[in-house]
PDB file of C-alpha atoms in Angstrom:
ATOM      1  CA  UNK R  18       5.141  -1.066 -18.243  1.00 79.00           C
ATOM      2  CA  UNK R  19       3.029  -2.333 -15.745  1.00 93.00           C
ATOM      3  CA  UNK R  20       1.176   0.558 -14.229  1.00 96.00           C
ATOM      4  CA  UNK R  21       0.672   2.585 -17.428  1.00 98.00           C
ATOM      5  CA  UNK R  22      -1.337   2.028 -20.684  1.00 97.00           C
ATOM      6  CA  UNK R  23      -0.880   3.378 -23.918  1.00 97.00           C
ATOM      7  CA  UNK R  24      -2.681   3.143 -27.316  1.00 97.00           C
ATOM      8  CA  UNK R  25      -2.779   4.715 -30.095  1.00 97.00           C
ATOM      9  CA  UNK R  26      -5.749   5.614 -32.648  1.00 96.00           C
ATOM     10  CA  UNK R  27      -4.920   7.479 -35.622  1.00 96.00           C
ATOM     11  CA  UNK R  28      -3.204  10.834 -34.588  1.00 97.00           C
ATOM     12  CA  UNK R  29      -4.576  10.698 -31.007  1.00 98.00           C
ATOM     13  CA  UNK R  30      -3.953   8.260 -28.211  1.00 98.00           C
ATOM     14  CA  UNK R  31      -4.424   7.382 -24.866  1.00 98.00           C
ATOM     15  CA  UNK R  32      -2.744   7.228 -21.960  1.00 98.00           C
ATOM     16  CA  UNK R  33      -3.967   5.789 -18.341  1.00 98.00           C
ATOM     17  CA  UNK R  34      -2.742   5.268 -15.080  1.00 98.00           C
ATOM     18  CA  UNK R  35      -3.741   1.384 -14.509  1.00 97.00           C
ATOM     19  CA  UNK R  36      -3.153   0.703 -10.751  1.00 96.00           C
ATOM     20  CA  UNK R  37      -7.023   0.992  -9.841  1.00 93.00           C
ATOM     21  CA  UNK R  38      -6.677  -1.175  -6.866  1.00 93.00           C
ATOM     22  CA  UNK R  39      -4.591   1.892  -5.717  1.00 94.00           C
ATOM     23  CA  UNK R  40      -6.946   4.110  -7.285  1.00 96.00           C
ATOM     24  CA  UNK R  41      -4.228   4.671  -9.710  1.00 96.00           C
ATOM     25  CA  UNK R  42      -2.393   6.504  -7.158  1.00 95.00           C
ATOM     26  CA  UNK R  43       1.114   7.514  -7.640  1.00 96.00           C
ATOM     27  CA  UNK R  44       4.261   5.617  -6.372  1.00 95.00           C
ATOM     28  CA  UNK R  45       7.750   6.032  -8.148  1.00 95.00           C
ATOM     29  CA  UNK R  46       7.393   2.896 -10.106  1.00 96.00           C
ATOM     30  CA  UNK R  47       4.297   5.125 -12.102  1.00 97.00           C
ATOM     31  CA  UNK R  48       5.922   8.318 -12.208  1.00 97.00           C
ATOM     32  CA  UNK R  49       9.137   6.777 -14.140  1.00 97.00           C
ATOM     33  CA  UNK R  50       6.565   4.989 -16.448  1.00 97.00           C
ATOM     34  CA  UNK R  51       4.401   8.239 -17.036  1.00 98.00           C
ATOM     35  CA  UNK R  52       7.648   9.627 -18.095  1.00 97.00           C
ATOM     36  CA  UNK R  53       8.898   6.706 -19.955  1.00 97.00           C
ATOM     37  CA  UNK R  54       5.628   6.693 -21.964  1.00 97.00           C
ATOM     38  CA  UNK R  55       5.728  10.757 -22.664  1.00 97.00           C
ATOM     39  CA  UNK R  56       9.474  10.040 -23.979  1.00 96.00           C
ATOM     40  CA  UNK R  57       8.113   7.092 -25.989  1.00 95.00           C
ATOM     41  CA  UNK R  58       5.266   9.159 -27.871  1.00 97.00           C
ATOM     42  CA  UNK R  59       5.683   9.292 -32.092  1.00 96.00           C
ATOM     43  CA  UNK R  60       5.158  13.114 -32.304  1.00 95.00           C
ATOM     44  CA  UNK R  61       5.483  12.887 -36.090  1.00 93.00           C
ATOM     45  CA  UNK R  62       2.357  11.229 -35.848  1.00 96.00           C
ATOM     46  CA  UNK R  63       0.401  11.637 -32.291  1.00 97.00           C
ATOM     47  CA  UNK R  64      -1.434  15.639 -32.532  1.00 98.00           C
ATOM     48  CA  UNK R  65      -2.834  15.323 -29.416  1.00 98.00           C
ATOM     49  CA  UNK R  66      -3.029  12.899 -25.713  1.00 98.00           C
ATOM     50  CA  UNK R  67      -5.862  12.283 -23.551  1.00 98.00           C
ATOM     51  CA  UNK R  68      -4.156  11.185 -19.878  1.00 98.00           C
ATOM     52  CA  UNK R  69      -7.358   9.035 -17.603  1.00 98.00           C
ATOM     53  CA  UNK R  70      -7.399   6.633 -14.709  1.00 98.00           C
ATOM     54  CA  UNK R  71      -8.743   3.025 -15.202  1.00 97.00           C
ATOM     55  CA  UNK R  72     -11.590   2.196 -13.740  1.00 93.00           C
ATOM     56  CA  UNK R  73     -14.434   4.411 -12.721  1.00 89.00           C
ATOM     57  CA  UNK R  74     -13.531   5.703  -8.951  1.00 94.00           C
ATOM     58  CA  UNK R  75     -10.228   7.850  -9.616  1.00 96.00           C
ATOM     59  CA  UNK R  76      -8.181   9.747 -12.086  1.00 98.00           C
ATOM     60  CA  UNK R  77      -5.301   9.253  -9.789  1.00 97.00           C
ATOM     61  CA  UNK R  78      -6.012   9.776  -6.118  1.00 95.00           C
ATOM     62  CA  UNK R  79      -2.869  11.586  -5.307  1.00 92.00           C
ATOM     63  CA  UNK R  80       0.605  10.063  -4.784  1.00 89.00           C
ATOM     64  CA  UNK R  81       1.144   6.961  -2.539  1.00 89.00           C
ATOM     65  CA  UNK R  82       1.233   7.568   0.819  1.00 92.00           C
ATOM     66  CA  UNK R  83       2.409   4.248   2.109  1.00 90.00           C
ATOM     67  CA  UNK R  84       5.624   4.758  -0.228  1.00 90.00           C
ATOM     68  CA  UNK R  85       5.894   8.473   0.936  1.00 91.00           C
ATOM     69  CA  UNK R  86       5.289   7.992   4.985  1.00 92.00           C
ATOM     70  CA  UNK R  87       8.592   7.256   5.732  1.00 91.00           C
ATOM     71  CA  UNK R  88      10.806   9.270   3.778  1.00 93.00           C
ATOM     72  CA  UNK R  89      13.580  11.662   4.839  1.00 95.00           C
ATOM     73  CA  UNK R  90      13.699  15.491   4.125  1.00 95.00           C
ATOM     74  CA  UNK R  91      16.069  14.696   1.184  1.00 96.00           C
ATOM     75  CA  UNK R  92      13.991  10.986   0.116  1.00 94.00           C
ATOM     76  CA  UNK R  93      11.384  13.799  -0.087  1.00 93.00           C
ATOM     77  CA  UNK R  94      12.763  16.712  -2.165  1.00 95.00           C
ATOM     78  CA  UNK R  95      13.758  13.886  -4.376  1.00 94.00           C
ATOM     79  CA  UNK R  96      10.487  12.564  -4.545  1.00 93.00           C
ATOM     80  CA  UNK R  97       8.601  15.704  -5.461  1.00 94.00           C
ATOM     81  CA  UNK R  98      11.578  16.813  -8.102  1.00 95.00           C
ATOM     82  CA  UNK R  99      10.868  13.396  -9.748  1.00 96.00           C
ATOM     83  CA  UNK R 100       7.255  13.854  -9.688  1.00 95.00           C
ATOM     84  CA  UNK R 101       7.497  17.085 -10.769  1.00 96.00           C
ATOM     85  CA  UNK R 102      10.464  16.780 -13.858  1.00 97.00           C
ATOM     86  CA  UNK R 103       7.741  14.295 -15.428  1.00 97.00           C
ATOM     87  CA  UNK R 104       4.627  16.739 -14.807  1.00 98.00           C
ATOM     88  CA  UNK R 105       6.695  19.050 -16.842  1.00 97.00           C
ATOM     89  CA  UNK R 106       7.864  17.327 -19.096  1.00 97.00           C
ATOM     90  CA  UNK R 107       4.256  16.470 -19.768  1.00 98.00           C
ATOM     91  CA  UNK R 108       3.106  20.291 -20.039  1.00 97.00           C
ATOM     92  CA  UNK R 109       5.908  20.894 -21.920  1.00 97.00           C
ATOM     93  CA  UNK R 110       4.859  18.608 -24.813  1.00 97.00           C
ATOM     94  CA  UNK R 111       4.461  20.518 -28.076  1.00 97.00           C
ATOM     95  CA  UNK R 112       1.527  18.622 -28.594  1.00 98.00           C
ATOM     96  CA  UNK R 113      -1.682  19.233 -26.594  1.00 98.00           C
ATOM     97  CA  UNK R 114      -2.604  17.335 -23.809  1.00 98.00           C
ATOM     98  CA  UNK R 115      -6.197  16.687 -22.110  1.00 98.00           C
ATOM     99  CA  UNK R 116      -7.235  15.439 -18.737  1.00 98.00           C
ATOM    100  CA  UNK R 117     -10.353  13.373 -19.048  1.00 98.00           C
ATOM    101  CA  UNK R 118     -10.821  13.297 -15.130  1.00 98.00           C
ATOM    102  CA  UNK R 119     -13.196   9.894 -14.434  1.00 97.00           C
ATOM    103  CA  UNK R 120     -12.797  10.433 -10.136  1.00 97.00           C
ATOM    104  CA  UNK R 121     -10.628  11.660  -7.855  1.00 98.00           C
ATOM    105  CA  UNK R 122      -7.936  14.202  -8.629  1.00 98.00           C
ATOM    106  CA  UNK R 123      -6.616  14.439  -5.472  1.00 98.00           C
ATOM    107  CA  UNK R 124      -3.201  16.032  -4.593  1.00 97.00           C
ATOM    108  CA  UNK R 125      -0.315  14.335  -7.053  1.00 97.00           C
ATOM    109  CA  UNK R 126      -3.492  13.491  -9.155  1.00 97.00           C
ATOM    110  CA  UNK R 127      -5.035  16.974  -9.260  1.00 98.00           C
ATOM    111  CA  UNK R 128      -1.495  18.662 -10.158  1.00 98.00           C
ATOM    112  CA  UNK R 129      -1.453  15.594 -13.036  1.00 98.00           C
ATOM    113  CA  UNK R 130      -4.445  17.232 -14.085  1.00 98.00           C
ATOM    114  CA  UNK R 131      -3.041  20.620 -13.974  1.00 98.00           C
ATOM    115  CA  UNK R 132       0.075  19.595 -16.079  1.00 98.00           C
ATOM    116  CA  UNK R 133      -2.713  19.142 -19.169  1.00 98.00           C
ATOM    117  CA  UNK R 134      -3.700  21.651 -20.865  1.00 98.00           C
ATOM    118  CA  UNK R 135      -7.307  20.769 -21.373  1.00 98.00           C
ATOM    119  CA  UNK R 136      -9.311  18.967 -18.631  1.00 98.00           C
ATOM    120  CA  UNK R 137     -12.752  17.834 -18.316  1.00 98.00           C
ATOM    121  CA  UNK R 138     -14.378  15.606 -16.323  1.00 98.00           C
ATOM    122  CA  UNK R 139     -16.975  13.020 -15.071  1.00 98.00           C
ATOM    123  CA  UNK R 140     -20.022  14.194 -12.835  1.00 98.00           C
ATOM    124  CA  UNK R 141     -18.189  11.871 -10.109  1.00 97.00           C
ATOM    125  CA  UNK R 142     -14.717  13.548 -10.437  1.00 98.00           C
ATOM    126  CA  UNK R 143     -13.327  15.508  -7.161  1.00 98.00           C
ATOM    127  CA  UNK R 144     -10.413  17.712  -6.720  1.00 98.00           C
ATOM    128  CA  UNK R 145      -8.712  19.102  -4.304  1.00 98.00           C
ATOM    129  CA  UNK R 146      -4.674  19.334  -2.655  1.00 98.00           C
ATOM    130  CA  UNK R 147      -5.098  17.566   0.929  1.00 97.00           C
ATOM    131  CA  UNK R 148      -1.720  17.624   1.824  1.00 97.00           C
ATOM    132  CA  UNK R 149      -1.407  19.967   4.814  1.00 96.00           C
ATOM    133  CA  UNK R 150      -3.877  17.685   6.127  1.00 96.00           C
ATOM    134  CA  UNK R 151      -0.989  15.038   5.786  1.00 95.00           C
ATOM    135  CA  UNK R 152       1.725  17.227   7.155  1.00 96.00           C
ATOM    136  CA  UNK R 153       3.311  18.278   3.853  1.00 96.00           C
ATOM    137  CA  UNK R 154       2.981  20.870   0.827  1.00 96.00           C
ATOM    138  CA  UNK R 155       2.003  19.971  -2.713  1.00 96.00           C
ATOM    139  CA  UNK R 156       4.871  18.562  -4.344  1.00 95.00           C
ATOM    140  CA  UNK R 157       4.223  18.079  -8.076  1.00 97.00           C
ATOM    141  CA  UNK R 158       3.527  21.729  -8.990  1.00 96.00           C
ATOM    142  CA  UNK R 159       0.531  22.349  -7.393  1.00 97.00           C
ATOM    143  CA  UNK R 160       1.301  25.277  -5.594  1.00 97.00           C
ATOM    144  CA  UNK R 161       1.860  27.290  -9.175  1.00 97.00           C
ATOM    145  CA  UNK R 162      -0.504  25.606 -11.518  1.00 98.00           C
ATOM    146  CA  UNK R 163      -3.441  25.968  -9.837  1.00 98.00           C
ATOM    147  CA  UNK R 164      -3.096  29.512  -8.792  1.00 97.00           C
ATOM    148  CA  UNK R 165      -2.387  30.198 -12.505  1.00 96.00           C
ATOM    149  CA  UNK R 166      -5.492  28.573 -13.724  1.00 97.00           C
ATOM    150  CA  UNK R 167      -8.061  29.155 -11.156  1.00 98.00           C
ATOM    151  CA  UNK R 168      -6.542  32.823  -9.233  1.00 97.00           C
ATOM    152  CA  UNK R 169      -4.331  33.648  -6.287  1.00 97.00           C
ATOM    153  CA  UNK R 170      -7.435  33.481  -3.676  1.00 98.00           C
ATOM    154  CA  UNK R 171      -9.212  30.931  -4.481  1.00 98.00           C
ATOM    155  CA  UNK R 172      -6.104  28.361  -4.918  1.00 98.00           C
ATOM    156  CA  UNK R 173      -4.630  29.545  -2.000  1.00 98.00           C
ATOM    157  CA  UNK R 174      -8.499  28.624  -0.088  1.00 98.00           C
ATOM    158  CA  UNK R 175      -8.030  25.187  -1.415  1.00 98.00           C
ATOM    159  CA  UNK R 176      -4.467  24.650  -0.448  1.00 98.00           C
ATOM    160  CA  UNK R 177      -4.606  26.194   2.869  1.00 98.00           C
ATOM    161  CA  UNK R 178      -7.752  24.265   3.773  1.00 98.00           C
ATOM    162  CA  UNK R 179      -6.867  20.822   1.970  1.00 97.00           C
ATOM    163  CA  UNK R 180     -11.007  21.102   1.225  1.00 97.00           C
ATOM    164  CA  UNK R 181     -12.000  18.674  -2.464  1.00 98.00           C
ATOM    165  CA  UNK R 182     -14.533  20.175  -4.822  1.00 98.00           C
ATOM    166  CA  UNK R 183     -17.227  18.404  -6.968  1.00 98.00           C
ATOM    167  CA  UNK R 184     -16.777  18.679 -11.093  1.00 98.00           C
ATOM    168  CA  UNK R 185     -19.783  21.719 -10.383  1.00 98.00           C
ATOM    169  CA  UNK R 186     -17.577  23.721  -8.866  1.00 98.00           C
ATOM    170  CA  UNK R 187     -14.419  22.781 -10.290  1.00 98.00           C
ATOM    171  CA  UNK R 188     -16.636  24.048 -13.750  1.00 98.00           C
ATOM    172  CA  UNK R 189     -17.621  27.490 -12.023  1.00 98.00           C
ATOM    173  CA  UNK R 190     -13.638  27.694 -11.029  1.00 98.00           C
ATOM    174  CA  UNK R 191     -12.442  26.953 -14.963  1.00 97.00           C
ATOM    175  CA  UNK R 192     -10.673  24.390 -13.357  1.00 98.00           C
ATOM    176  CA  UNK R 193     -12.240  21.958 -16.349  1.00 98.00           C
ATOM    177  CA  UNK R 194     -13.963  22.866 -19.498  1.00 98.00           C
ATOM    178  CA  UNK R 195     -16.890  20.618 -19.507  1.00 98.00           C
ATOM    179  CA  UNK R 196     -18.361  17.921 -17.605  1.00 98.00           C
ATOM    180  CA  UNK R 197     -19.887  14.764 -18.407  1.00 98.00           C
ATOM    181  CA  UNK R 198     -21.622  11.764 -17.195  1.00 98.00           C
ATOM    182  CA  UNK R 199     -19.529   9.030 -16.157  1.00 97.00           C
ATOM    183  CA  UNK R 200     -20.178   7.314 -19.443  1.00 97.00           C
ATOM    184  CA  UNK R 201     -19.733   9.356 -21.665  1.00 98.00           C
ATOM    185  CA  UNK R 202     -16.399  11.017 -20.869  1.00 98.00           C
ATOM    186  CA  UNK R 203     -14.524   8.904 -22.611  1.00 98.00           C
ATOM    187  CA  UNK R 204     -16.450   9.673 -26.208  1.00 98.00           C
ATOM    188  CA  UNK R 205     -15.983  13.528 -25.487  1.00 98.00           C
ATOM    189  CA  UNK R 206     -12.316  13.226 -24.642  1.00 98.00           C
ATOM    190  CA  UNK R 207     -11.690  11.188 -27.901  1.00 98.00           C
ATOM    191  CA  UNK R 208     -14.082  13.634 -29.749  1.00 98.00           C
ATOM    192  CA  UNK R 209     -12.080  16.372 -28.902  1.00 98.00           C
ATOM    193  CA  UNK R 210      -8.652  14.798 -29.467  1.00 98.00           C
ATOM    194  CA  UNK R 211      -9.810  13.878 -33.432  1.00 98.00           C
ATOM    195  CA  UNK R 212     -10.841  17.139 -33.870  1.00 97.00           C
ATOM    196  CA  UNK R 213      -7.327  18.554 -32.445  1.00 98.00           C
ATOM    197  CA  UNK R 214      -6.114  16.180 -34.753  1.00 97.00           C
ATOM    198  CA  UNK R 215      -7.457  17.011 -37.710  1.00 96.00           C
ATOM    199  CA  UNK R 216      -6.462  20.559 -37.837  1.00 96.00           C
ATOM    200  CA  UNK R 217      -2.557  21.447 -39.097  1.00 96.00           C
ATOM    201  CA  UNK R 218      -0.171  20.178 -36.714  1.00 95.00           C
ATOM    202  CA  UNK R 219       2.134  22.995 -36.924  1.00 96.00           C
ATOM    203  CA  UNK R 220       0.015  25.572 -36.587  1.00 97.00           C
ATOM    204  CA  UNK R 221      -1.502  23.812 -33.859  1.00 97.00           C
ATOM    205  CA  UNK R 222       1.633  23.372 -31.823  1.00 97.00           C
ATOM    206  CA  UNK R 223       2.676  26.717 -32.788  1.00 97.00           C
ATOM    207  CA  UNK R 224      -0.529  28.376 -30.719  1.00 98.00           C
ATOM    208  CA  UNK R 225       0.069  25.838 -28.133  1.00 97.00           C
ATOM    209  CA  UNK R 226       3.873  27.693 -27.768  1.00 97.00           C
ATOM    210  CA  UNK R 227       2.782  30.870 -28.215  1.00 98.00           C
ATOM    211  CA  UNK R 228       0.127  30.732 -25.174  1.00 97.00           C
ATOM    212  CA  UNK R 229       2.267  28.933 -22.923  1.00 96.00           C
ATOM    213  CA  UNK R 230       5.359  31.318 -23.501  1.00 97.00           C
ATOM    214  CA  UNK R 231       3.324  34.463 -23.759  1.00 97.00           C
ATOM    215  CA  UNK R 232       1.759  34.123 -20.190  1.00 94.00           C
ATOM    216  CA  UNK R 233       5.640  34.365 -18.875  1.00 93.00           C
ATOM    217  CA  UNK R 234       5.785  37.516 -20.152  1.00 97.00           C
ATOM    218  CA  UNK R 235       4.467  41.308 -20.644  1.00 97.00           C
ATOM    219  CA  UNK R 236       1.767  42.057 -23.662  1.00 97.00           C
ATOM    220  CA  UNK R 237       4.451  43.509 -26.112  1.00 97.00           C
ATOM    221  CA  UNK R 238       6.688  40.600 -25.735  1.00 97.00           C
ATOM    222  CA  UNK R 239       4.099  38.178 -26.060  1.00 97.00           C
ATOM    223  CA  UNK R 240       3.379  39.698 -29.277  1.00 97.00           C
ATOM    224  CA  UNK R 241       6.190  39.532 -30.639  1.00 97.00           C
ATOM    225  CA  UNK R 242       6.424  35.545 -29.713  1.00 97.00           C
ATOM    226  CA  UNK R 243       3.282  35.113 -31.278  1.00 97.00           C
ATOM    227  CA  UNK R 244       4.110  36.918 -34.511  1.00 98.00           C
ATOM    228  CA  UNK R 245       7.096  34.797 -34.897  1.00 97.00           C
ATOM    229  CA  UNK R 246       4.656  31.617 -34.508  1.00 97.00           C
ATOM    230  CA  UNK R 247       2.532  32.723 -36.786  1.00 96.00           C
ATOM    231  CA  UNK R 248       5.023  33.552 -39.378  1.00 97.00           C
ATOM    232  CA  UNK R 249       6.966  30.026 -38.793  1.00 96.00           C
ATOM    233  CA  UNK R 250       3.236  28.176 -39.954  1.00 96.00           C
ATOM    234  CA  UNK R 251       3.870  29.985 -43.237  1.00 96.00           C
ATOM    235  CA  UNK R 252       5.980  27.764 -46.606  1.00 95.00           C
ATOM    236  CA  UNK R 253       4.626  24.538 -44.839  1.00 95.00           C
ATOM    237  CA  UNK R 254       2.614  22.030 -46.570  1.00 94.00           C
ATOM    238  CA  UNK R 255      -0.361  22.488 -43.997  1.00 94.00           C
ATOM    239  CA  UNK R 256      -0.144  26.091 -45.133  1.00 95.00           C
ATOM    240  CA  UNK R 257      -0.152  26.221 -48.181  1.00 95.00           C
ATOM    241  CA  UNK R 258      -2.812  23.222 -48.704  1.00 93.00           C
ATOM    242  CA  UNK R 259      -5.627  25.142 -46.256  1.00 95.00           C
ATOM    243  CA  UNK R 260      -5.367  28.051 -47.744  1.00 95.00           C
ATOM    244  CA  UNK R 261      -5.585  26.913 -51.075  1.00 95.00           C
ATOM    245  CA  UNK R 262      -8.655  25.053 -50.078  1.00 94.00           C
ATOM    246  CA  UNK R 263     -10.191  27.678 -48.597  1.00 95.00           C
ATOM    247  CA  UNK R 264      -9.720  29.764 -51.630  1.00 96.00           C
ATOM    248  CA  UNK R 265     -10.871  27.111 -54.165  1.00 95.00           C
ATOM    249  CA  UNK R 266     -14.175  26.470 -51.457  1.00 95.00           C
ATOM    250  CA  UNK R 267     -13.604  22.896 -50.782  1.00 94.00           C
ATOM    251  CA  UNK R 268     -12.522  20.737 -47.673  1.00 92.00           C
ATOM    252  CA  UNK R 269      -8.944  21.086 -47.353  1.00 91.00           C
ATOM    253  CA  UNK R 270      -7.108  16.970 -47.358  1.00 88.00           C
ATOM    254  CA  UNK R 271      -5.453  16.093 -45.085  1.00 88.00           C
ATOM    255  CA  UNK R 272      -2.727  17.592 -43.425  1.00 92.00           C
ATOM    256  CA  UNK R 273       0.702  16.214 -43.355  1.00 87.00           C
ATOM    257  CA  UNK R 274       2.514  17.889 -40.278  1.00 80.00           C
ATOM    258  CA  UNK R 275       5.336  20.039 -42.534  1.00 79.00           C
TER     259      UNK R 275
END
């Protein structure tokens, strides 16, 4: 691939957008290898992806203009149903997914962002949809994301206006967990990836299903999804060894994903 990177340390990796003299922005050519490198993932073995930009400017800057100036209504829908396939297909993942924001998160790059289901960011980072200021709508999912995560009025502010916010104010909004210094993002992303990683994979990806289906639904049924999470984590390995180490007071070993 040319325009993404992916590696792979223990039960976590990495993925980032490298096209930083683009400040990573998003053309087609990156949004087929995004998805090519979700499809490529080992799950049996990856617990948990941290998605950056390279460099230190941008996360991803939004989607490429130049590629997306000329296009027709339909070169459009097509566009944004591309874009937004892979952004689901990333939030979709059963296994969780973090934003380690290191810039701009502007339009295609702030609904990347959104797609994840854990974001935090550099003191630098800015976000923000600025496409009516373009003549268009949010494309990738922006529209439904961020009203879910931050509220009806305040995403609607931001996407009616096209106005950025600073990683202070995206905090205050719960649009990231945490924020770091530009140096240290990096070491807090990976931090919380191996600690992801090191709890039982199954019961891990069972919470992540259980939130993510629950919110599409009233309180009853939502707890009836998550009892039938919660009882699938029981028989397995992971199960069976953390309990027992609980119960004998020692550090449970590791966990083997079954």
């Amino acid at each position: 691939m040319s325009f993404v990177r992916y590696e792979e340390k223990g039960h976590y990796a990495i993925m980032t957008i490298d096209r930083p003299e683009a400040l990573n922005a998003l053309n087609s050519q990156v949004i087929c290898e995004i998805g090519e490198a979700i499809e490529a993932i080992d799950l049996e073995n990856i617990r948990c992806l941290i998605v950056t930009g390279a460099g230190h400017k941008s996360f991803v800057a939004g989607a490429d203009i130049a590629e997306m100036a000329h296009l027709t209504k339909k070169g459009g829908e097509r566009f944004g149903a591309e874009g937004s396939a892979v952004f689901r297909k990333l939030a979709r993942m059963p296994i969780p997914v973090i934003a380690a924001v290191n810039g701009f998160a502007l339009g295609g790059g702030c609904e990347l962002a959104l797609a994840c289901d854990i974001r935090i960011a550099s003191e630098n980072a800015r976000f923000g949809q600025p496409e009516v200021g373009l003549g268009i709508t949010p494309g990738f999912g922006g529209t439904q994301r961020l009203a879910r995560i931050i509220g009806t009025g305040k995403a609607k502010e931001m996407l009616f206006t096209g106005s950025i916010i600073d990683a202070k104010e995206a905090y205050r909004l719960l649009l990231v967990n945490d924020v770091y210094p530009a140096e240290e993002l990096m070491a807090a992303a990976e931090k919380l990836a191996q600690t992801i990683a090191n709890n039982a994979p199954i019961a891990v990806q069972n919470t992540k299903r259980a939130v993510n289906e629950g919110k599409q639904v009233d309180i009853d049924s939502a707890l009836t999804i998550e009892a039938r999470y919660f009882g699938d984590c029981f028989e397995t390995a992971d199960q069976i060894e953390g309990m027992a180490a609980f119960l004998e007071h020692r550090k449970h070993g590791a966990f083997e994903n079954k």
